[in-house]
Short mmCIF file of N, CA, C and O in Angstrom, two decimals:
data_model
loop_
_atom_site.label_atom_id
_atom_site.label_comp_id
_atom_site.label_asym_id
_atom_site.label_seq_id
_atom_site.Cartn_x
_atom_site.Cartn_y
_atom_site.Cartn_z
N UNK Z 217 11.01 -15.89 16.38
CA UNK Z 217 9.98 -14.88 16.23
C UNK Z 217 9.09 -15.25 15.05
O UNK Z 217 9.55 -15.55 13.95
N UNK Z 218 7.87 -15.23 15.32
CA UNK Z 218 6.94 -15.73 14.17
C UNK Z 218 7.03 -14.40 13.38
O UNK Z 218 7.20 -13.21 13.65
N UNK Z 219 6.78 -15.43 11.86
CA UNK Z 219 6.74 -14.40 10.74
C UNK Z 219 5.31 -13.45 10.36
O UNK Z 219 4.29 -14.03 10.00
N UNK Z 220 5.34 -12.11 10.47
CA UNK Z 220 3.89 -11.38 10.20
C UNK Z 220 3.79 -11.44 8.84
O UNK Z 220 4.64 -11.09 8.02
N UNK Z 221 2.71 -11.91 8.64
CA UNK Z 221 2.09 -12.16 7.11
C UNK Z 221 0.91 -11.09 7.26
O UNK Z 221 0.28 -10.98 8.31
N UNK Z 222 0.56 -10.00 5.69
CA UNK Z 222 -0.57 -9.40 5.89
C UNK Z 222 -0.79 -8.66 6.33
O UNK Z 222 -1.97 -8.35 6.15
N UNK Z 223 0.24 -7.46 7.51
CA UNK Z 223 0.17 -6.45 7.64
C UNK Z 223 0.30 -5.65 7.27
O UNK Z 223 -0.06 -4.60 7.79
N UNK Z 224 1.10 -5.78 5.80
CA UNK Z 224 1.51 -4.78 4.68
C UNK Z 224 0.21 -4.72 3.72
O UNK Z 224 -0.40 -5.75 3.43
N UNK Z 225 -0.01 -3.94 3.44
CA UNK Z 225 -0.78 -3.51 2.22
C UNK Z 225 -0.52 -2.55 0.86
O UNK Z 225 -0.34 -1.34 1.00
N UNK Z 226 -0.53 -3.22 -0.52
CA UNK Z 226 -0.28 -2.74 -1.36
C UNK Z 226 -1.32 -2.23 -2.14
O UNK Z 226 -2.17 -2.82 -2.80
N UNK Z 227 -1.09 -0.95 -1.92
CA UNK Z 227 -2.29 0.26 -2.71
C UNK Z 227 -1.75 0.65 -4.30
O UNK Z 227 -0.70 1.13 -4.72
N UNK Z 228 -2.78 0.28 -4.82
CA UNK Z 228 -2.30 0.85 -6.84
C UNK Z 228 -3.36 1.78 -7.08
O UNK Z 228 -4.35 1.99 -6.37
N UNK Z 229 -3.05 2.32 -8.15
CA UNK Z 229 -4.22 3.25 -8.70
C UNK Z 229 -4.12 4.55 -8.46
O UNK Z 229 -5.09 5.25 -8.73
N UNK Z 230 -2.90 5.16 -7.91
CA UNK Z 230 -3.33 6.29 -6.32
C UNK Z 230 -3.54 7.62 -7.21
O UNK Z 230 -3.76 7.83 -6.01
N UNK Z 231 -3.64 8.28 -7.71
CA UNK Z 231 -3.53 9.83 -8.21
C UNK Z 231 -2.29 10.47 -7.83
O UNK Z 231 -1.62 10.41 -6.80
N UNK Z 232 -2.15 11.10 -8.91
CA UNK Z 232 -0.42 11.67 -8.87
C UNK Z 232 -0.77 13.09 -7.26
O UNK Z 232 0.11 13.68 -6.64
N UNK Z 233 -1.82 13.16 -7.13
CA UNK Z 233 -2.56 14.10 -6.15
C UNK Z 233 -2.32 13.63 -4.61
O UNK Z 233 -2.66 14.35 -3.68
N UNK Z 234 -1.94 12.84 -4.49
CA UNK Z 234 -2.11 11.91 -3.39
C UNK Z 234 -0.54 11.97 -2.61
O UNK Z 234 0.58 11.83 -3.09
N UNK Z 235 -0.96 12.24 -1.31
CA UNK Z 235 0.59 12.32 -0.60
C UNK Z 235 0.62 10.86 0.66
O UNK Z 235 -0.04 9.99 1.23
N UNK Z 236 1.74 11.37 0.50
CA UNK Z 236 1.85 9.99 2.08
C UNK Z 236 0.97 10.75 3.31
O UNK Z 236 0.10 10.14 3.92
N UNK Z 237 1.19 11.68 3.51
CA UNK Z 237 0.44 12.29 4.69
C UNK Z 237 -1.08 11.53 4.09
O UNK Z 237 -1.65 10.55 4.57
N UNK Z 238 -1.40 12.17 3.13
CA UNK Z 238 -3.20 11.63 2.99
C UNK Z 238 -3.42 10.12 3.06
O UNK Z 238 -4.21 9.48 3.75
N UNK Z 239 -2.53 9.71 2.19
CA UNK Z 239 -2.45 7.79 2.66
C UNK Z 239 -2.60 7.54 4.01
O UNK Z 239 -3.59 6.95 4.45
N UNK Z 240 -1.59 7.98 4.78
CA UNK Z 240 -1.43 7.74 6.34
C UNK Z 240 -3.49 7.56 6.83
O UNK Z 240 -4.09 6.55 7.20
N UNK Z 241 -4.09 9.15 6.58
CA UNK Z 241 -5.21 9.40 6.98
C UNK Z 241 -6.30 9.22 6.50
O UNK Z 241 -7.33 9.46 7.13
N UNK Z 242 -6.26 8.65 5.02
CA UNK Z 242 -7.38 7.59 4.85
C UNK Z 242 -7.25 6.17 5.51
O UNK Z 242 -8.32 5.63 5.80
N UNK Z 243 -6.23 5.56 5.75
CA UNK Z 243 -5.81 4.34 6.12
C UNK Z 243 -6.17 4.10 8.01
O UNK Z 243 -6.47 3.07 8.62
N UNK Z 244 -5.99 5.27 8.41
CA UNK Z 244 -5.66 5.16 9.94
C UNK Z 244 -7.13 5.14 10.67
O UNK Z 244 -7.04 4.89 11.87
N UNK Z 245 -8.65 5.38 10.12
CA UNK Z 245 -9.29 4.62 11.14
C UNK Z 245 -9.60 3.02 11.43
O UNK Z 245 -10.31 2.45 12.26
N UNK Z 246 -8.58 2.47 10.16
CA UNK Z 246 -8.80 1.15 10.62
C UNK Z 246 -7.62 0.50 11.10
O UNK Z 246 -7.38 -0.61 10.65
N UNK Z 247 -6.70 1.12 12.10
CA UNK Z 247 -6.28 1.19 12.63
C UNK Z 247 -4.64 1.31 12.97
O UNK Z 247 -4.21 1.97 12.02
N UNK Z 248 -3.57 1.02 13.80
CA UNK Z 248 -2.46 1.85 13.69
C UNK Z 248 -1.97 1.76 12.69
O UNK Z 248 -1.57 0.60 12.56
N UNK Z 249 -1.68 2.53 11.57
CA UNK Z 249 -0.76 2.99 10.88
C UNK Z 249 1.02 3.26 11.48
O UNK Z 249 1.32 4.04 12.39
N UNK Z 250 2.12 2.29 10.58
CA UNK Z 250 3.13 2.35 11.45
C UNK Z 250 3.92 3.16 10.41
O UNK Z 250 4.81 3.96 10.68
N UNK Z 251 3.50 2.87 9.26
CA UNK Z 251 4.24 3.51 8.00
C UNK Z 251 3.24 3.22 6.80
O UNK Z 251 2.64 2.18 6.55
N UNK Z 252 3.21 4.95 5.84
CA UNK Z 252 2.59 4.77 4.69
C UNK Z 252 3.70 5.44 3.64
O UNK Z 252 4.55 6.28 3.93
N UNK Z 253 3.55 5.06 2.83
CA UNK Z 253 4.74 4.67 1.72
C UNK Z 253 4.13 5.25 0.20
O UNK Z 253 3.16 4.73 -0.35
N UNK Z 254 4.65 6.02 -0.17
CA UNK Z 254 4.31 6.23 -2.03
C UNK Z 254 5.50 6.22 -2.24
O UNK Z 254 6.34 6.84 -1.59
N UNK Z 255 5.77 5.18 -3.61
CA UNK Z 255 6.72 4.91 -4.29
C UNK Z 255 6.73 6.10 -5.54
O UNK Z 255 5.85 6.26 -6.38
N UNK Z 256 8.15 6.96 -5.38
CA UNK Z 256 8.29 8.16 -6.44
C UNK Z 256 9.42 7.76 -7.55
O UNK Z 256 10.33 6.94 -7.47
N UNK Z 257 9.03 8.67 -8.66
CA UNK Z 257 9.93 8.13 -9.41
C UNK Z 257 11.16 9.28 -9.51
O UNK Z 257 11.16 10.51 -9.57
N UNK Z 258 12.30 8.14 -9.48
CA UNK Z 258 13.57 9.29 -9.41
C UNK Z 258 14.27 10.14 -10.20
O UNK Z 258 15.26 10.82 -9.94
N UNK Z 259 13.47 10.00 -11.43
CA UNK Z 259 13.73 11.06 -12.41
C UNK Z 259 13.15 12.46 -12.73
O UNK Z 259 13.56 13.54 -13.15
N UNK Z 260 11.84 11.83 -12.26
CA UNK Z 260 10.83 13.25 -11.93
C UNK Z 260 10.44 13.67 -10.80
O UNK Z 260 9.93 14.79 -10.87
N UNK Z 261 10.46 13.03 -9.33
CA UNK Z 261 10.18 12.85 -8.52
C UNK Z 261 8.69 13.32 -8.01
O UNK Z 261 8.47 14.17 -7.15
N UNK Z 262 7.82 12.64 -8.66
CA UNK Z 262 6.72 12.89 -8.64
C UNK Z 262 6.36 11.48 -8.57
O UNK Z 262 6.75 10.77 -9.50
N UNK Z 263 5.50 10.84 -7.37
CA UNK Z 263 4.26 9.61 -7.25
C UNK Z 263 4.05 8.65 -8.39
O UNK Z 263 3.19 8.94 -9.22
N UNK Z 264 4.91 7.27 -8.56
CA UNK Z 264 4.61 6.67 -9.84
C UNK Z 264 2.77 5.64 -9.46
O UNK Z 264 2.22 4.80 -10.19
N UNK Z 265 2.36 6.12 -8.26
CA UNK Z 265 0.80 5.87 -8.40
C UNK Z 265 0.33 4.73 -7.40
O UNK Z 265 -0.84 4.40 -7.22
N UNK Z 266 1.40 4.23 -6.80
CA UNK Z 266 0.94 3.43 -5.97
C UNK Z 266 1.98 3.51 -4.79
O UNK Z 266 2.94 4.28 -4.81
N UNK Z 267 1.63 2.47 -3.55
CA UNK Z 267 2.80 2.65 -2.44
C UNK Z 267 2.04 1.60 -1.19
O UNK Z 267 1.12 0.84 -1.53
N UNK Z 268 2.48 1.64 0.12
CA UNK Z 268 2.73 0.88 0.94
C UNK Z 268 1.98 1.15 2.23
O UNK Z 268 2.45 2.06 2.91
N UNK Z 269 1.02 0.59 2.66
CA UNK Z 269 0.52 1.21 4.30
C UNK Z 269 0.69 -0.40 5.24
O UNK Z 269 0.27 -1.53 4.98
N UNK Z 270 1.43 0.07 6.29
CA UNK Z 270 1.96 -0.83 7.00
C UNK Z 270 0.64 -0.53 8.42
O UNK Z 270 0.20 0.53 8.86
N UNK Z 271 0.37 -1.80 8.77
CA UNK Z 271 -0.66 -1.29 10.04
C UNK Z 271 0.57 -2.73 11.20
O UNK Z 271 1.41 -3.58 10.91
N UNK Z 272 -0.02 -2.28 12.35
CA UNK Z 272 0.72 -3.00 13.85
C UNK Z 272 0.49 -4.03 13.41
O UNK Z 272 1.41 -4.67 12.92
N UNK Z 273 -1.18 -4.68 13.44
CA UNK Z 273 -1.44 -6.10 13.45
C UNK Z 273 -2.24 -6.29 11.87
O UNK Z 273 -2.66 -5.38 11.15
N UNK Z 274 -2.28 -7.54 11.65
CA UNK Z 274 -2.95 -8.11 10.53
C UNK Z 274 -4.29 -7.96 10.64
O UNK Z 274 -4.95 -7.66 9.65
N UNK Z 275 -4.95 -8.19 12.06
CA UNK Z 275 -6.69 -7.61 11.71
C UNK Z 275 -6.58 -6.37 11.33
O UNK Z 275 -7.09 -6.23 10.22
N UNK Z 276 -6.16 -5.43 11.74
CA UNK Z 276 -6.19 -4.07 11.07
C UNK Z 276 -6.08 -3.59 9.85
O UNK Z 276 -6.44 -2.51 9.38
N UNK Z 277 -5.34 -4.86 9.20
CA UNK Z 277 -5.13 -4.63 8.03
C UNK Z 277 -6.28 -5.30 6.50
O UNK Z 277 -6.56 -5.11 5.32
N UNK Z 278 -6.60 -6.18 7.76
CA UNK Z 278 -7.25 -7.04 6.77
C UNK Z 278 -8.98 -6.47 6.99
O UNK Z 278 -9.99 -6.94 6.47
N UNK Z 279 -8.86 -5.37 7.89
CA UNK Z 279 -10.17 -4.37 7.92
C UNK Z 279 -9.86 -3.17 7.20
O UNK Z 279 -10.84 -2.46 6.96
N UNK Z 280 -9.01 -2.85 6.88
CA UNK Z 280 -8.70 -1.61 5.84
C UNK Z 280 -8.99 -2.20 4.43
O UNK Z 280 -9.77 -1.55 3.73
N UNK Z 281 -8.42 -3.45 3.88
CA UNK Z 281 -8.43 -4.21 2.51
C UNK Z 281 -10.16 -4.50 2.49
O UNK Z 281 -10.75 -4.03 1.52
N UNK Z 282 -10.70 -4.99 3.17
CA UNK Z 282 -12.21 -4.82 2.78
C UNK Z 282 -12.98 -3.93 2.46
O UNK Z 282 -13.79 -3.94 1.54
N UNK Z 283 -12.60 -2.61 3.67
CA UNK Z 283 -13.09 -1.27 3.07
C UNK Z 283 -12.93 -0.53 2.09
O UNK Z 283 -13.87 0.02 1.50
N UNK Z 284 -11.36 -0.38 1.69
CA UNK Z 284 -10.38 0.39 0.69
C UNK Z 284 -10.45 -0.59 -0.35
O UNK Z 284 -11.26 0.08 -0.99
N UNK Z 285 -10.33 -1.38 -0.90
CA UNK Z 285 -10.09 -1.90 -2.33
C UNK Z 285 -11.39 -1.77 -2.41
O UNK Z 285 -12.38 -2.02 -1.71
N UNK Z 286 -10.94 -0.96 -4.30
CA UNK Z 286 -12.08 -0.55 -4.73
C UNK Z 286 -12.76 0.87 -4.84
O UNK Z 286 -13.56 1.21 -5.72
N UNK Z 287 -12.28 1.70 -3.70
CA UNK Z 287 -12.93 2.68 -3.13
C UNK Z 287 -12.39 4.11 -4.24
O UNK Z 287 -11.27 4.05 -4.74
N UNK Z 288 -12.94 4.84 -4.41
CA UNK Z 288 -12.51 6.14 -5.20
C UNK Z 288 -11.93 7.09 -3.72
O UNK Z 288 -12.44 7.22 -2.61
N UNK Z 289 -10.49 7.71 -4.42
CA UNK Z 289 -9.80 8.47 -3.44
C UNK Z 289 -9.11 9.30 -4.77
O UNK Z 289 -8.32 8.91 -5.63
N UNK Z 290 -9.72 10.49 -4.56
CA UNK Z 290 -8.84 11.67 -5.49
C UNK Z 290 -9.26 11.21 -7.10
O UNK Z 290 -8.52 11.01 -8.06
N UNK Z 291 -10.88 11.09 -6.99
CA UNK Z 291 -10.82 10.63 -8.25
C UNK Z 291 -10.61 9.29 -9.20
O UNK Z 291 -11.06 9.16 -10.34
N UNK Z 292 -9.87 8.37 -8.48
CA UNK Z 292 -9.47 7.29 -9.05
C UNK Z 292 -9.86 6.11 -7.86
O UNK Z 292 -9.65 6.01 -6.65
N UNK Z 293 -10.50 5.37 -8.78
CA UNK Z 293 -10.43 3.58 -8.49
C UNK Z 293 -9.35 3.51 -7.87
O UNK Z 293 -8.41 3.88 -8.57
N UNK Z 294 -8.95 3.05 -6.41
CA UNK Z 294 -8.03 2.55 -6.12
C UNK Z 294 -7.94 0.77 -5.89
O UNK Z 294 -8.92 0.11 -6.22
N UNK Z 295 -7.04 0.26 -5.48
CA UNK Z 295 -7.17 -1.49 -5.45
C UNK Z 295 -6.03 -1.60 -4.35
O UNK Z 295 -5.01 -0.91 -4.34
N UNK Z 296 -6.33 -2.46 -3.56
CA UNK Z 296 -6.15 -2.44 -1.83
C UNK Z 296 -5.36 -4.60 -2.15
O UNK Z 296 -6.02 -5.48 -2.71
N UNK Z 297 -4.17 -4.77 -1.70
CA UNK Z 297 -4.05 -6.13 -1.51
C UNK Z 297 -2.85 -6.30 -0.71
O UNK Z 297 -1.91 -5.55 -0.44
N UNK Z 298 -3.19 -7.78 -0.34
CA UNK Z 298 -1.49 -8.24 1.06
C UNK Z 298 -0.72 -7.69 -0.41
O UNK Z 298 -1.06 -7.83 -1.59
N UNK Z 299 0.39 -7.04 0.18
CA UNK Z 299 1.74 -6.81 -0.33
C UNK Z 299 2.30 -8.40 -0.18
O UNK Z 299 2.04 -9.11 0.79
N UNK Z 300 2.92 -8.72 -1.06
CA UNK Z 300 4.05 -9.82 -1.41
C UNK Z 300 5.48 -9.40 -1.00
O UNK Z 300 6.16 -8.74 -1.79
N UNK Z 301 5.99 -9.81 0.37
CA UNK Z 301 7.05 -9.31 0.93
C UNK Z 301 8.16 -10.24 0.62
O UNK Z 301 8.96 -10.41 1.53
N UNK Z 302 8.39 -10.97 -0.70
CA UNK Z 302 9.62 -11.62 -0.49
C UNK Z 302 9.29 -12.57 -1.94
O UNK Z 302 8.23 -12.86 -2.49
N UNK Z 303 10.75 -12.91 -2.25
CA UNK Z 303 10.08 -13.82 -3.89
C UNK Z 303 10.29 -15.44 -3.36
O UNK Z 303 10.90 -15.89 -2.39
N UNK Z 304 9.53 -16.07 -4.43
CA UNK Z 304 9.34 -17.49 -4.34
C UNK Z 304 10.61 -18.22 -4.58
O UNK Z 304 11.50 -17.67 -5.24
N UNK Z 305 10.80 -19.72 -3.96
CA UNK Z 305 12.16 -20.33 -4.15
C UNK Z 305 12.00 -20.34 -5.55
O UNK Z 305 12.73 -19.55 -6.14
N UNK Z 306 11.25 -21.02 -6.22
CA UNK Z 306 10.84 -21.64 -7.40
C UNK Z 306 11.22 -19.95 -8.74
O UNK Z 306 11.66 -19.90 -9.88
N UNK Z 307 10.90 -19.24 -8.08
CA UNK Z 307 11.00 -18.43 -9.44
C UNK Z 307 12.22 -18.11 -10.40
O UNK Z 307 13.32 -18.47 -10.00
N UNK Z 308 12.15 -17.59 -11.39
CA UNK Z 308 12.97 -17.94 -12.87
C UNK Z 308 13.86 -16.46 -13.12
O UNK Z 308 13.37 -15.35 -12.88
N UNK Z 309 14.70 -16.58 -13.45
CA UNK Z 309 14.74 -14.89 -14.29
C UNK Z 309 15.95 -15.45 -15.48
O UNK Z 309 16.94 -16.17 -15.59
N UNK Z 310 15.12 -14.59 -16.19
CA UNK Z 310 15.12 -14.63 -17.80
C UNK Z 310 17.05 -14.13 -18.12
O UNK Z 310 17.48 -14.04 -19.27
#
């Protein structure tokens, strides 16, 4: 099975205002939305500001990242990029 590169998208910036439902529906006219994701924090459980919109195919996604990075949602600059789904052979830890 070939590997999907680029259908994930990693959203920063988001406003503590911001729910997965609204992610889902800014994200979804550019097209299927399979999963949208805000990463919370587990001590307060409140939105640490960024999270995850998964679309079917990679054009879809890579038509949301042109539109959305950059764009003001709730007030804030947001920044739209491929999510990095996996770490490098090469990398180090301290």
């Amino acid at each position: 099975m070939a590997k999907r590169l680029g259908s994930q998208l990693f959203v920063s910036r988001l406003s503590s205002f911001t729910s997965s439902e609204k992610l889902r529906k800014l994200f979804s006219p550019f097209g299927n939305v399979t999963e949208a994701r805000l990463i919370m924090d587990r001590r307060t459980d409140r939105p640490k500001g960024f999270g995850f919109v998964t679309y079917q195919s990679d054009v879809e996604a890579q038509k949301a990242l042109k539109v959305m990075n950059g764009r003001m949602v709730d007030g804030r600059l947001i920044f739209v990029e491929v999510a990095q789904t996996g770490r490098h052979e090469n990398d180090t830890y301290s």
